[in-house]
PDB file of C-alpha atoms in Angstrom:
ATOM      1  CA  MET A   1      85.850 115.742  82.592  1.00 37.00           C
ATOM      2  CA  ASN A   2      88.808 116.124  85.057  1.00 40.00           C
ATOM      3  CA  GLY A   3      88.053 114.120  88.167  1.00 40.00           C
ATOM      4  CA  ASN A   4      84.816 115.580  89.239  1.00 48.00           C
ATOM      5  CA  GLY A   5      85.688 118.714  87.373  1.00 48.00           C
ATOM      6  CA  VAL A   6      84.792 119.852  83.882  1.00 45.00           C
ATOM      7  CA  LYS A   7      87.306 121.123  81.279  1.00 44.00           C
ATOM      8  CA  ALA A   8      86.035 123.763  78.949  1.00 40.00           C
ATOM      9  CA  LYS A   9      88.784 123.350  76.382  1.00 42.00           C
ATOM     10  CA  HIS A  10      91.791 120.987  75.664  1.00 41.00           C
ATOM     11  CA  LEU A  11      95.073 122.757  76.101  1.00 43.00           C
ATOM     12  CA  PRO A  12      97.961 121.883  73.710  1.00 47.00           C
ATOM     13  CA  VAL A  13     100.515 119.871  75.609  1.00 41.00           C
ATOM     14  CA  GLU A  14     103.391 121.345  73.545  1.00 55.00           C
ATOM     15  CA  ASN A  15     102.754 124.752  75.043  1.00 66.00           C
ATOM     16  CA  CYS A  16     102.179 123.976  78.735  1.00 80.00           C
ATOM     17  CA  PRO A  17     101.702 121.028  81.058  1.00 84.00           C
ATOM     18  CA  GLU A  18      98.225 119.545  81.498  1.00 86.00           C
ATOM     19  CA  PRO A  19      96.043 121.704  83.703  1.00 87.00           C
ATOM     20  CA  PRO A  20      95.910 120.533  87.346  1.00 88.00           C
ATOM     21  CA  SER A  21      92.850 118.490  88.268  1.00 90.00           C
ATOM     22  CA  VAL A  22      90.502 120.275  90.771  1.00 92.00           C
ATOM     23  CA  ASP A  23      87.547 118.258  91.928  1.00 92.00           C
ATOM     24  CA  ASN A  24      84.087 119.821  92.018  1.00 90.00           C
ATOM     25  CA  SER A  25      85.117 122.658  89.673  1.00 92.00           C
ATOM     26  CA  ILE A  26      84.626 123.986  86.093  1.00 93.00           C
ATOM     27  CA  LEU A  27      87.938 124.869  84.168  1.00 92.00           C
ATOM     28  CA  PHE A  28      88.037 127.599  81.582  1.00 90.00           C
ATOM     29  CA  VAL A  29      91.019 127.999  79.405  1.00 86.00           C
ATOM     30  CA  GLU A  30      91.971 131.187  77.657  1.00 81.00           C
ATOM     31  CA  GLU A  31      94.585 131.196  74.936  1.00 72.00           C
ATOM     32  CA  ALA A  32      96.218 134.443  73.771  1.00 62.00           C
ATOM     33  CA  GLU A  33      99.476 135.847  72.617  1.00 64.00           C
ATOM     34  CA  GLY A  34     101.904 135.172  75.508  1.00 64.00           C
ATOM     35  CA  PRO A  35     100.691 133.177  78.639  1.00 72.00           C
ATOM     36  CA  VAL A  36      97.827 130.754  78.799  1.00 83.00           C
ATOM     37  CA  TRP A  37      95.267 131.335  81.513  1.00 86.00           C
ATOM     38  CA  LEU A  38      93.349 128.760  83.506  1.00 90.00           C
ATOM     39  CA  THR A  39      90.359 129.939  85.605  1.00 92.00           C
ATOM     40  CA  TYR A  40      88.480 127.654  87.962  1.00 93.00           C
ATOM     41  CA  LEU A  41      84.987 128.070  89.275  1.00 90.00           C
ATOM     42  CA  CYS A  42      83.537 125.811  91.944  1.00 87.00           C
ATOM     43  CA  LEU A  43      80.332 123.970  91.528  1.00 84.00           C
ATOM     44  CA  GLU A  44      77.265 124.940  93.541  1.00 75.00           C
ATOM     45  CA  GLY A  45      77.614 124.097  97.111  1.00 70.00           C
ATOM     46  CA  TYR A  46      81.378 124.482  97.224  1.00 78.00           C
ATOM     47  CA  HIS A  47      83.736 127.472  97.705  1.00 76.00           C
ATOM     48  CA  LEU A  48      87.132 128.050  96.302  1.00 81.00           C
ATOM     49  CA  GLU A  49      90.362 128.260  98.302  1.00 81.00           C
ATOM     50  CA  GLY A  50      93.610 129.397  96.660  1.00 85.00           C
ATOM     51  CA  SER A  51      94.211 131.226  93.400  1.00 85.00           C
ATOM     52  CA  THR A  52      91.197 131.494  91.032  1.00 86.00           C
ATOM     53  CA  SER A  53      93.414 131.856  88.007  1.00 89.00           C
ATOM     54  CA  LEU A  54      96.720 130.248  86.885  1.00 90.00           C
ATOM     55  CA  PHE A  55      98.984 131.073  83.927  1.00 86.00           C
ATOM     56  CA  CYS A  56     101.738 129.271  82.122  1.00 83.00           C
ATOM     57  CA  ASN A  57     104.903 131.337  82.500  1.00 73.00           C
ATOM     58  CA  ALA A  58     108.052 131.542  80.526  1.00 68.00           C
ATOM     59  CA  SER A  59     109.428 128.290  81.878  1.00 72.00           C
ATOM     60  CA  LYS A  60     106.333 126.547  80.688  1.00 77.00           C
ATOM     61  CA  ASP A  61     104.981 125.916  84.157  1.00 84.00           C
ATOM     62  CA  TRP A  62     102.010 127.016  86.122  1.00 87.00           C
ATOM     63  CA  ASP A  63     102.649 130.134  88.247  1.00 86.00           C
ATOM     64  CA  ALA A  64     100.928 128.860  91.416  1.00 88.00           C
ATOM     65  CA  PRO A  65      99.603 125.617  92.928  1.00 90.00           C
ATOM     66  CA  PRO A  66      96.030 124.574  91.950  1.00 91.00           C
ATOM     67  CA  PRO A  67      93.130 125.736  94.158  1.00 91.00           C
ATOM     68  CA  SER A  68      90.674 123.511  95.813  1.00 88.00           C
ATOM     69  CA  CYS A  69      86.850 123.517  96.019  1.00 86.00           C
ATOM     70  CA  ARG A  70      85.589 122.810  99.582  1.00 76.00           C
ATOM     71  CA  LEU A  71      82.116 121.691 100.455  1.00 74.00           C
ATOM     72  CA  GLY A  72      80.132 124.442 102.101  1.00 71.00           C
ATOM     73  CA  HIS A  73      80.143 128.229 101.708  1.00 71.00           C
ATOM     74  CA  CYS A  74      81.117 129.763 105.127  1.00 80.00           C
ATOM     75  CA  PRO A  75      84.710 130.232 106.321  1.00 80.00           C
ATOM     76  CA  GLU A  76      85.521 128.263 109.452  1.00 81.00           C
ATOM     77  CA  PRO A  77      84.544 130.224 112.538  1.00 86.00           C
ATOM     78  CA  VAL A  78      87.275 131.651 114.776  1.00 86.00           C
ATOM     79  CA  LEU A  79      86.742 131.934 118.604  1.00 92.00           C
ATOM     80  CA  SER A  80      89.759 132.884 120.754  1.00 92.00           C
ATOM     81  CA  ASN A  81      89.694 131.458 124.328  1.00 94.00           C
ATOM     82  CA  GLY A  82      86.672 129.312 123.210  1.00 94.00           C
ATOM     83  CA  GLU A  83      85.383 126.511 121.122  1.00 92.00           C
ATOM     84  CA  PHE A  84      82.622 125.587 118.690  1.00 91.00           C
ATOM     85  CA  ILE A  85      80.665 122.501 117.471  1.00 90.00           C
ATOM     86  CA  PRO A  86      80.822 120.872 115.025  1.00 87.00           C
ATOM     87  CA  LEU A  87      84.270 121.194 113.407  1.00 78.00           C
ATOM     88  CA  GLY A  88      85.103 120.890 109.773  1.00 71.00           C
ATOM     89  CA  PRO A  89      83.579 122.364 106.529  1.00 71.00           C
ATOM     90  CA  MET A  90      80.260 124.170 107.023  1.00 77.00           C
ATOM     91  CA  HIS A  91      77.425 123.470 104.741  1.00 77.00           C
ATOM     92  CA  ILE A  92      74.683 125.908 103.883  1.00 78.00           C
ATOM     93  CA  ASN A  93      72.171 126.244 106.748  1.00 84.00           C
ATOM     94  CA  ASP A  94      74.566 124.499 109.108  1.00 88.00           C
ATOM     95  CA  ILE A  95      74.371 125.728 112.738  1.00 92.00           C
ATOM     96  CA  VAL A  96      77.408 125.933 115.080  1.00 94.00           C
ATOM     97  CA  THR A  97      77.273 126.450 118.824  1.00 95.00           C
ATOM     98  CA  PHE A  98      79.901 128.318 120.866  1.00 95.00           C
ATOM     99  CA  GLN A  99      81.190 128.240 124.448  1.00 95.00           C
ATOM    100  CA  CYS A 100      84.071 129.942 126.178  1.00 95.00           C
ATOM    101  CA  LYS A 101      86.932 128.567 128.409  1.00 93.00           C
ATOM    102  CA  ASP A 102      86.913 129.041 132.100  1.00 90.00           C
ATOM    103  CA  GLN A 103      87.339 132.652 133.308  1.00 90.00           C
ATOM    104  CA  TYR A 104      85.840 134.007 130.054  1.00 94.00           C
ATOM    105  CA  ILE A 105      82.298 134.940 129.186  1.00 94.00           C
ATOM    106  CA  LEU A 106      80.482 134.769 125.914  1.00 95.00           C
ATOM    107  CA  LYS A 107      79.589 138.144 124.373  1.00 93.00           C
ATOM    108  CA  GLY A 108      77.087 137.627 121.562  1.00 94.00           C
ATOM    109  CA  SER A 109      74.957 134.761 120.445  1.00 95.00           C
ATOM    110  CA  ASN A 110      75.940 131.208 121.473  1.00 95.00           C
ATOM    111  CA  TRP A 111      74.947 129.949 118.015  1.00 96.00           C
ATOM    112  CA  SER A 112      75.256 131.058 114.407  1.00 95.00           C
ATOM    113  CA  GLN A 113      74.126 129.698 111.042  1.00 93.00           C
ATOM    114  CA  CYS A 114      75.876 129.483 107.520  1.00 89.00           C
ATOM    115  CA  LEU A 115      73.998 131.564 104.901  1.00 86.00           C
ATOM    116  CA  GLU A 116      73.985 131.229 101.209  1.00 76.00           C
ATOM    117  CA  ASP A 117      75.938 134.580 100.819  1.00 76.00           C
ATOM    118  CA  HIS A 118      78.955 133.040 102.650  1.00 78.00           C
ATOM    119  CA  THR A 119      78.372 134.878 106.006  1.00 85.00           C
ATOM    120  CA  TRP A 120      77.397 133.781 109.526  1.00 91.00           C
ATOM    121  CA  LYS A 121      74.212 135.060 111.106  1.00 93.00           C
ATOM    122  CA  PRO A 122      73.939 136.074 114.029  1.00 95.00           C
ATOM    123  CA  PRO A 123      77.529 137.580 113.935  1.00 93.00           C
ATOM    124  CA  LEU A 124      80.270 135.418 115.463  1.00 93.00           C
ATOM    125  CA  PRO A 125      80.683 136.151 119.199  1.00 95.00           C
ATOM    126  CA  ILE A 126      83.837 136.689 121.212  1.00 94.00           C
ATOM    127  CA  CYS A 127      85.090 135.364 124.505  1.00 95.00           C
ATOM    128  CA  LYS A 128      85.841 138.162 126.953  1.00 94.00           C
ATOM    129  CA  SER A 129      87.788 137.863 130.229  1.00 94.00           C
ATOM    130  CA  ARG A 130      85.697 137.696 133.356  1.00 93.00           C
ATOM    131  CA  HIS A 131      88.360 140.040 134.948  1.00 94.00           C
ATOM    132  CA  CYS A 132      88.277 143.731 134.555  1.00 94.00           C
ATOM    133  CA  GLY A 133      90.920 146.232 133.531  1.00 91.00           C
ATOM    134  CA  PRO A 134      91.719 149.495 135.470  1.00 93.00           C
ATOM    135  CA  PRO A 135      88.572 151.654 135.572  1.00 92.00           C
ATOM    136  CA  GLY A 136      90.123 154.803 134.272  1.00 88.00           C
ATOM    137  CA  ASN A 137      91.255 158.078 135.921  1.00 89.00           C
ATOM    138  CA  LEU A 138      89.037 160.711 137.424  1.00 91.00           C
ATOM    139  CA  VAL A 139      89.863 164.320 136.668  1.00 93.00           C
ATOM    140  CA  HIS A 140      90.369 165.861 140.236  1.00 93.00           C
ATOM    141  CA  GLY A 141      89.874 162.450 141.755  1.00 94.00           C
ATOM    142  CA  TYR A 142      91.354 159.070 142.282  1.00 94.00           C
ATOM    143  CA  PHE A 143      90.357 155.521 143.181  1.00 95.00           C
ATOM    144  CA  GLU A 144      91.640 152.881 145.761  1.00 94.00           C
ATOM    145  CA  GLY A 145      92.202 149.371 145.028  1.00 93.00           C
ATOM    146  CA  ASN A 146      94.719 147.596 142.915  1.00 91.00           C
ATOM    147  CA  ASP A 147      92.925 144.199 142.354  1.00 94.00           C
ATOM    148  CA  PHE A 148      90.859 144.141 139.090  1.00 94.00           C
ATOM    149  CA  SER A 149      89.991 140.420 139.073  1.00 93.00           C
ATOM    150  CA  LEU A 150      86.407 138.998 139.155  1.00 93.00           C
ATOM    151  CA  GLY A 151      84.568 139.980 142.276  1.00 93.00           C
ATOM    152  CA  SER A 152      87.108 142.685 143.369  1.00 95.00           C
ATOM    153  CA  ASN A 153      86.095 146.121 144.663  1.00 96.00           C
ATOM    154  CA  ILE A 154      87.350 149.728 144.157  1.00 96.00           C
ATOM    155  CA  THR A 155      86.285 153.015 145.759  1.00 96.00           C
ATOM    156  CA  PHE A 156      86.431 156.390 144.251  1.00 96.00           C
ATOM    157  CA  TYR A 157      87.364 159.727 145.820  1.00 95.00           C
ATOM    158  CA  CYS A 158      87.504 163.355 144.792  1.00 94.00           C
ATOM    159  CA  GLU A 159      90.055 166.032 145.698  1.00 92.00           C
ATOM    160  CA  LYS A 160      89.213 168.739 148.198  1.00 87.00           C
ATOM    161  CA  LYS A 161      86.600 171.207 146.995  1.00 85.00           C
ATOM    162  CA  TYR A 162      85.214 168.685 144.699  1.00 91.00           C
ATOM    163  CA  ARG A 163      82.279 166.280 145.198  1.00 90.00           C
ATOM    164  CA  LEU A 164      81.716 162.724 143.632  1.00 93.00           C
ATOM    165  CA  VAL A 165      78.839 162.409 141.174  1.00 94.00           C
ATOM    166  CA  GLY A 166      78.041 158.728 140.366  1.00 94.00           C
ATOM    167  CA  THR A 167      78.678 155.475 142.184  1.00 94.00           C
ATOM    168  CA  GLN A 168      81.579 155.545 144.641  1.00 94.00           C
ATOM    169  CA  HIS A 169      81.850 151.746 145.406  1.00 96.00           C
ATOM    170  CA  GLN A 170      82.057 149.475 142.427  1.00 96.00           C
ATOM    171  CA  GLN A 171      82.658 145.770 141.761  1.00 96.00           C
ATOM    172  CA  CYS A 172      84.069 143.715 138.932  1.00 95.00           C
ATOM    173  CA  VAL A 173      81.213 141.648 137.529  1.00 94.00           C
ATOM    174  CA  ASP A 174      81.995 139.335 134.459  1.00 91.00           C
ATOM    175  CA  GLY A 175      84.571 141.661 132.951  1.00 91.00           C
ATOM    176  CA  GLU A 176      82.684 144.899 133.547  1.00 92.00           C
ATOM    177  CA  TRP A 177      82.630 147.335 136.442  1.00 95.00           C
ATOM    178  CA  SER A 178      79.163 147.428 138.091  1.00 94.00           C
ATOM    179  CA  SER A 179      78.549 151.011 137.137  1.00 94.00           C
ATOM    180  CA  THR A 180      79.896 153.733 134.858  1.00 93.00           C
ATOM    181  CA  LEU A 181      82.937 155.838 135.768  1.00 94.00           C
ATOM    182  CA  PRO A 182      81.856 158.675 138.184  1.00 95.00           C
ATOM    183  CA  ARG A 183      83.118 162.233 137.890  1.00 94.00           C
ATOM    184  CA  CYS A 184      84.244 164.913 140.305  1.00 95.00           C
ATOM    185  CA  GLU A 185      82.381 168.153 140.194  1.00 92.00           C
ATOM    186  CA  ARG A 186      83.589 171.391 141.815  1.00 88.00           C
ATOM    187  CA  LEU A 187      81.705 172.531 144.877  1.00 81.00           C
ATOM    188  CA  PRO A 188      80.204 176.096 144.650  1.00 78.00           C
ATOM    189  CA  GLN A 189      82.434 178.801 146.179  1.00 66.00           C
ATOM    190  CA  THR A 190      81.368 180.440 149.350  1.00 66.00           C
ATOM    191  CA  GLU A 191      80.992 184.220 149.437  1.00 61.00           C
ATOM    192  CA  LEU A 192      84.150 184.528 151.538  1.00 60.00           C
ATOM    193  CA  GLU A 193      86.076 182.423 149.021  1.00 65.00           C
ATOM    194  CA  LYS A 194      84.800 184.568 146.142  1.00 64.00           C
ATOM    195  CA  ALA A 195      85.844 187.753 148.119  1.00 62.00           C
ATOM    196  CA  LEU A 196      89.277 186.352 148.863  1.00 64.00           C
ATOM    197  CA  PHE A 197      89.769 185.254 145.293  1.00 63.00           C
ATOM    198  CA  ALA A 198      88.807 188.674 143.929  1.00 61.00           C
ATOM    199  CA  PHE A 199      91.249 190.243 146.482  1.00 57.00           C
ATOM    200  CA  GLN A 200      94.111 187.929 145.350  1.00 61.00           C
ATOM    201  CA  GLU A 201      93.461 188.588 141.630  1.00 58.00           C
ATOM    202  CA  SER A 202      93.415 192.402 141.866  1.00 57.00           C
ATOM    203  CA  LYS A 203      96.612 194.252 140.974  1.00 62.00           C
ATOM    204  CA  ASP A 204      95.549 197.509 142.630  1.00 61.00           C
ATOM    205  CA  PHE A 205      95.734 197.137 146.433  1.00 56.00           C
ATOM    206  CA  CYS A 206      93.490 200.094 147.314  1.00 65.00           C
ATOM    207  CA  GLN A 207      90.824 198.856 144.846  1.00 62.00           C
ATOM    208  CA  ALA A 208      91.256 195.253 146.098  1.00 58.00           C
ATOM    209  CA  ILE A 209      90.617 196.401 149.683  1.00 62.00           C
ATOM    210  CA  LYS A 210      87.539 198.373 148.557  1.00 66.00           C
ATOM    211  CA  THR A 211      86.138 195.434 146.464  1.00 66.00           C
ATOM    212  CA  PHE A 212      86.817 192.968 149.334  1.00 63.00           C
ATOM    213  CA  MET A 213      84.864 195.141 151.732  1.00 66.00           C
ATOM    214  CA  GLN A 214      82.004 195.570 149.367  1.00 65.00           C
ATOM    215  CA  ARG A 215      81.727 191.810 148.839  1.00 63.00           C
ATOM    216  CA  LEU A 216      81.848 191.337 152.606  1.00 63.00           C
ATOM    217  CA  SER A 217      78.954 193.810 153.137  1.00 65.00           C
ATOM    218  CA  LYS A 218      76.859 192.421 150.358  1.00 62.00           C
ATOM    219  CA  SER A 219      77.200 188.875 151.667  1.00 61.00           C
ATOM    220  CA  GLY A 220      76.405 189.815 155.151  1.00 59.00           C
ATOM    221  CA  LEU A 221      79.751 188.618 156.621  1.00 54.00           C
ATOM    222  CA  ILE A 222      81.251 190.477 159.487  1.00 55.00           C
ATOM    223  CA  MET A 223      85.058 190.830 160.119  1.00 58.00           C
ATOM    224  CA  GLU A 224      84.845 188.466 163.095  1.00 57.00           C
ATOM    225  CA  GLN A 225      83.567 185.708 160.810  1.00 57.00           C
ATOM    226  CA  VAL A 226      86.264 186.463 158.274  1.00 57.00           C
ATOM    227  CA  LYS A 227      88.858 186.229 161.016  1.00 60.00           C
ATOM    228  CA  TYR A 228      87.632 182.947 162.300  1.00 58.00           C
ATOM    229  CA  SER A 229      87.542 181.447 158.712  1.00 61.00           C
ATOM    230  CA  LEU A 230      91.103 182.547 158.077  1.00 60.00           C
ATOM    231  CA  GLN A 231      92.295 181.056 161.335  1.00 64.00           C
ATOM    232  CA  VAL A 232      90.621 177.774 160.440  1.00 63.00           C
ATOM    233  CA  LYS A 233      92.324 177.755 157.102  1.00 64.00           C
ATOM    234  CA  LYS A 234      95.755 178.577 158.670  1.00 64.00           C
ATOM    235  CA  ALA A 235      95.312 175.713 161.255  1.00 69.00           C
ATOM    236  CA  GLU A 236      94.550 173.302 158.323  1.00 67.00           C
ATOM    237  CA  LEU A 237      97.734 174.473 156.428  1.00 66.00           C
ATOM    238  CA  GLU A 238      99.848 174.155 159.569  1.00 71.00           C
ATOM    239  CA  ARG A 239      98.579 170.618 160.168  1.00 73.00           C
ATOM    240  CA  LYS A 240      99.378 169.568 156.587  1.00 68.00           C
ATOM    241  CA  ARG A 241     102.820 171.080 156.903  1.00 71.00           C
ATOM    242  CA  LEU A 242     103.518 168.949 160.054  1.00 75.00           C
ATOM    243  CA  LEU A 243     102.327 165.884 158.522  1.00 71.00           C
ATOM    244  CA  GLN A 244     104.625 166.273 155.607  1.00 69.00           C
ATOM    245  CA  HIS A 245     107.530 166.499 157.931  1.00 64.00           C
TER     246      HIS A 245
END
């Protein structure tokens, strides 16, 4: 008997020092040509911390410090930005409760139990900040608002010729935006826009004119309508140019 431990076999002192005493353990000694090995196994209800095996090296000393057998089977819980009760070694069937610091919210169960297989169930929770991060970027769109703290609001917009699909106004609620990220969907082209696009893409001028007139005829547009649309577009471009200067 070695403290509360059990020694399986006496080790000759002329070869190596006496094996270190480890409470609540069983010690197995293996002698072979070369080093002498010590193996520690913890008694039921305890778990080992440190090296399971030690050997006597050439300097006739043990190669590592002795392990320890701690009461309980589960590792101590870890909860960043929070705390748990009780503290200390956890016995089988022990239950701990969790809570987060201010400005953090608990994600997961607020309690967990130590099982016989050395695990916690339900899984250990995390403490997540109540503030939100940037919502992400929209393809062909953008958002307004640079405050992502709890309770803040942002608004999404799309570029010209695109429409917003989803929730435009969103709020930061307990670390999450109140809705999923919207998207920008391209608006359908008008017949005039299709005709103009076909005209611009054509490399044969005569064929381009012919195709353009065919599209206008097919769509029911008349030249006066086309002229008016072009004048509106020209006015919009001129206004943008003046604003830039």
